[in-house]
Each structure stands twice: as C-alpha cells, then as structure tokens.
Amino acid sequence: MTKGSINVSVENIFPLIKKFLYSDHEIFLRELISNATDATLKLKHLTSIGEAQVEYGNPKIEVQIDKDNKTITITDQGLGMTGEEVEKYINQVAFSGAEEFLDKYKDSAKDSGIIGHFGLGFYSAFMVAEKVEIITKSYKDEPAVRWICDGSPEFTLEPAEKTERGTEIVLHVAEDSTEFLEESKIRELLAKYNKFMPVPIKFGTKTETLPLPEGAAEDAVAETVEVDNIINNPTPAWTKAPSELSPEDYTTFYHELYPMQFEEPLFHIHLNVDYPFNLTGVLFFPKLANNMNIEKDKIQLYQNQVYVTDEVKGIVPDFLMLLKGVIDSPDIPLNVSRSYLQADGAVKKISSYITKKVADKMASLINENRADFEKKWNDIKIVIEYGIISEDKFAEKSDKFTLYPTTDGKYFLWNELEEKTKASQTDKDGNWVILYATNADEQHSYIQAAKDKGYEVLLLDSPIVPHLIQKLESSKEKISFVRVDADHINNLIKKDEPAISKLNDAEKETLKTDIEGAVNDKKFSVQLEDLDSTDAPFIITQPEFMRRMKDMQATGGGGGMFGMGGFPEMYNLVVNSNSDFAAKVLKTENAEEKSSLVKQALDLAKLSQNLLKGKELTDFLQRNYSQLGK
Ligand code: ADP
Ligand code: MG
C-alpha cells in the first residue's frame, strides 16, 4: 500500500471546494457520470482503432444508493485506470486543475455553472462526501487498485480485488448531504442532467410484463421480469441526421424534453453545423397564443449531451427566447461569466447562425405550404415581428415570410400588399398609405367605412405593433402606416369622384360655429368634411402621432417623453357636411333643440369609439330610455 500526500500547495482544499461551489452541490453527480461516460467512449474509440484488444460489448453506467452504509456508487465499464494513471490523473492533474480553478475564479466560481473543464470535475465529489474511494481496473492487463481519500490532502493507494474492467466511485456521504441518499433526489438529478447522455445509465430495476405466448389460454397470467431501469435516451433526436427522422420523431422528442407540456409544437428547426464552430440542436416553435408554460419550458443548453443550463440569454438572440428545444455545442464557453459570454466571438457567430437558420426555415415553410403557414401565423407572429424589430439580419430576410393579415382574413406578403394597394392608396405627398386596425371589434365602424371605399385594412394586433410600424416606416421608402380611425385617413386621395359639396361656405361656417358651441369641449377640434351623404354624420378620429406616442409608451418604447405619461386627450370631430344631419342642425332654430341634437350625435360617435363612460354613459342611457316613453 502506498501512502502519500496529494501534490498541492493549498493546505486544505476541500473546505474551499465546498464553500465556493455551495450553491451547486448537486452537480457532483453530473461530473462523475460525465467522467464515466468519457471513460466508456474513450474505450469505444480505442477498440474501434484496434488500440485496445478487448470486447467493447454493451457497456452501461450504474448509479446505486445504499442508505444503510450511506454511500452512493457510480460504476462504469469504461477503460479504467492503472495505479500509475490514478497517481497521474487523480492526484496530480486533477488537483492542480482544482488549485488553478480556485485561484483564478475565487469570486466568480459560484455562478460559473460548469467546473469540469478545469479538472475539478472529479473533486466535486467532496461537495457531498466525507470520504471517496476509487476502485478501478484498466483495460490493460494490470492489477486493480483502490484509492481512498478522506478530504485531507492525504490519500492511500492499494491493490484491489476488482476483476472486471472499469471504475467504481464510492462516495461516503457527509452528514450534511444525506438528502442525496434519497432515491427521489437522485432520480430528479438524473432526469435533469443526464436524460440524454450517450451511454445508458441504470438506476435500479423495474418490472416488465412479458407478452402472452400465442394461443395462450384465456385465463393465462402474463409473466413479469425485472429489467434494468435505464433513465436516459442515449440517442436523442438532435444527435441524428434530419433524414433519419420523421415528423412524429420530432414530436416525440418534444414531449420527451418537456414531459409536462401537452401542446404539440407547430414546427421544428434542426440545427447542424460543424464549421466554423460545432453545434447541433432542434428548436421548436410552440403555440404561443394562450400558452401558460412560456417561462417554464425553456431552450436547454447541452455540451456533448450533458445538460448545462436553461439560461441561454446571450447565446440565443432575444427574439428566439420564446422558442423551445435543445442546443448542444462543445464550443460555447460555459465556464465564464455572462458578460464575457456576450462579447465572445464564437457566441456571436452561434447567435447569428441560429437567426439565419430560423429565417431560412420560415422561408421554406411558407413556400412548401402557404395555407398551413397562414393558419399558424397567429401563433408565431410575435416572434417574427420581434425579430424584425430587433435583428437587422433577420429583418432583411423577413419579407419572404412575414404575413400581413387583413381584417377579412386574407394574408399578404409585403410584395403582394404592394401590388394590391400601392397604386390605389396614396396620400397628397405621394406616400403609399397602409391602413391598419389593431382591434377588429373596437374599430369596426372605421374598418367598415374604409372597406366601403375599397381600401384594404390590415389587422395588426400584437402588442409590439407600434414598434414594428416604426421599423418598417424607417426601413422602407415612402410608406406611411395609418390606423383606420386616425385623422390621416382623410388625406387619402379618393379613388372615386370627390363628393359634391351640398353646403356653401357661409352655411359651413355657421354649422361649424353651431357645433363647436354645442360640443363645448376643448378635447375635440371640429372639422368639416364633404363625405358621402350615407357616411356617419360625426366621426371621431385621433391624431396618428398622438396615438402612436401613447401606444409606444404603453409598450415600453418612447417612455418618459412627456414626463409621467401625461399625454393630453386630443380628438378630431369630423362632421360630414353632406349628411342629412348637418342639414337638420342648420335648419333647427331653437338653440336648445340644436344643442341636444348635436349632443346626441356626439354621444353616438363617442359610443362607437368606446369613449362614452361613467356618468356620461348613464345620462345618455337615461335620456334615450325616457325618449322611448314619449
Ligand atoms: P476531466 O474530466 O475534465 O478531465 P476530472 O477531474 O473530472 O477532469 O477527471 C480527471 C481525470 O481522471 C480524467 O481526465 C480521467 O483521466 C480520470 N478519470 C476520472 N474518472 C474516471 C473514470 N470513471 N474512468 C477512468 N478515468 C477517470
Ligand atoms: Mg470530468
């Protein structure tokens, strides 16, 4: 037996390990299973190149807990270590790695997430164990050894009995970590970190019912057997080529990834790149409308099939954070702080690759099946609109697949919208005017009026539309978005002949003064327009600029421009001077009658804009009910 002292200058490194990595104790299991996986895959490689003359077989990794003896054991059938290798890889390399790590990352170690890359992986065992044993036998023809260390820099190395190739790590669990002796706890950790690791992992057994033999008697009882309980899927969808997978395979994988998610994904994007960086993965577009689990089931980041985190901010562009799925890359630096991550060149490339891939996929989906894409538009539009606003590279490609739905259920691509409306919807400055509504119910009367004139009205109802419009107006030439109830709509050059004026200028002047007097409210500025006689007598519109400022403020943009959001309420009261109503007001001699006529029309106009509220509404109703009795 050899006794020795681990080559390390820090007197007692274990309390340090425990302290620095306190918040992440549970990762010890991930680290040890990663090592077992590495050892297994290394052996696979060595046998495949003829370096190791042993049978590779069907190796698995086993995790066992023994509550009585307070141990957790991780056993693999990998390449094992000789005594010399234990000295070299465990005592020296691993420990100098640990020392370096603690030295360099004293302050940031706590939130670094992964520690394996510094060789501290194995020593993370001491976060939960007071004593650790390694019993290992190399695939080379050498005797097995047992290494024991109790957390001080002293270790012992002695011959061991083990006859099978591989390594067994026995953790003697410390008093303050007995929670890890609970089966449910280990099961939870395995599900979190190891669900897709590449070597089968056994945890306990389960009972399986055998199928009845053919022609079995009706009352025959099916036989049951105990089989290994394998907790992982070693070949998850993202490790396969897209050509090997059916649409159902992707859906199955989605549910495997998010067992509590019952909705089906809308579509998937398979990521696969090996230059200039390595990255694989599958992203899913979930149904976004009414989805309650947006926050919970996030994109998961893996490194060679080992779960690392679901905090992917910085790696995945913001607008794609609403997607779900998996990204696996050995090239993402996981051991450094978030601010560093965002500045990292490789990470930037990954982010723009993902952006491009999503744009390409959208373009091919709409080409393959336009009707299906239109059907799903409502669920995906937020992501795409957000992408247009926030990523120029995405915006550049977006005309190929961004749909502009109309209030009557048609969907236009940008060039189709242009073809359909550019020539017929222009204002006096020669701008192409795009009419839109944000709420089909609330703006119903305006939409109807615009449609009657032959205009197309888009229905843009997501919360970020004000920003989208701003972006489109600034990136495209001579266009102007106008909400269907805005004042600018009157600037549209009329397609049909201009309506003939029924009133002369003097009459108009009188009418305006009459109405201003009766309305008597600074919020409304009265304007006369020669509209069709069948159009409503009063139409309330809001200055486009004012409304946009309010919208922007409500969605977080342009906030603070007017202090604490104190936008003045400002409306235009458009009076149709060709309406019968206008003629009637002019004819009415009695001032009181005139005033109540105007008030009634104003209340109706307000009602149609959802502006009649509180006492005003009560008074209006009372007045009209009492009219019914007369
Ligand atoms: P890393 O995995 O990053 O190399 P670790 O501290 O996790 O660092 O492990 C140190 C070394 O110990 C490994 O590189 C490997 O050589 C050896 N080792 C650890 N666990 C095993 C195992 N189960 N089988 C064989 N070798 C192992
Ligand atoms: Mg390791």
Coordinates of C-alpha atoms in Angstrom, one line a residue, residues 39-40 57 82 97 121 124 144 189 198-199 218 261-262 266 277 300 313 352 382-383 403 420 435 527 551 595 623:
A39 CA -14.1 6.6 -19.9
T40 CA -16.7 4.5 -21.8
G57 CA -19.8 -5.0 -25.7
T82 CA -3.8 1.6 -13.7
G97 CA -6.5 21.8 -12.1
G121 CA -14.9 17.6 -12.1
S124 CA -16.7 17.9 -6.9
A144 CA -6.9 -3.3 -10.0
L189 CA -30.9 14.8 -10.7
P198 CA -24.7 9.0 -24.7
V199 CA -24.1 5.8 -22.6
E218 CA -57.8 -17.1 -21.8
Q261 CA -46.1 20.1 -22.0
F262 CA -49.3 18.8 -23.6
L266 CA -46.0 24.0 -34.6
F277 CA -18.0 26.0 -34.8
Q300 CA -31.9 23.9 -22.9
K313 CA -29.6 34.5 -22.9
S352 CA -26.3 34.8 -36.0
I382 CA -44.9 37.8 -32.2
V383 CA -41.6 36.0 -32.6
L403 CA -47.5 37.9 -43.5
K420 CA -52.6 45.3 -54.3
L435 CA -54.3 51.2 -43.4
Q527 CA -63.5 69.8 -38.8
D551 CA -49.0 53.2 -27.8
S595 CA -77.7 71.7 -28.8
R623 CA -82.1 60.3 -21.9

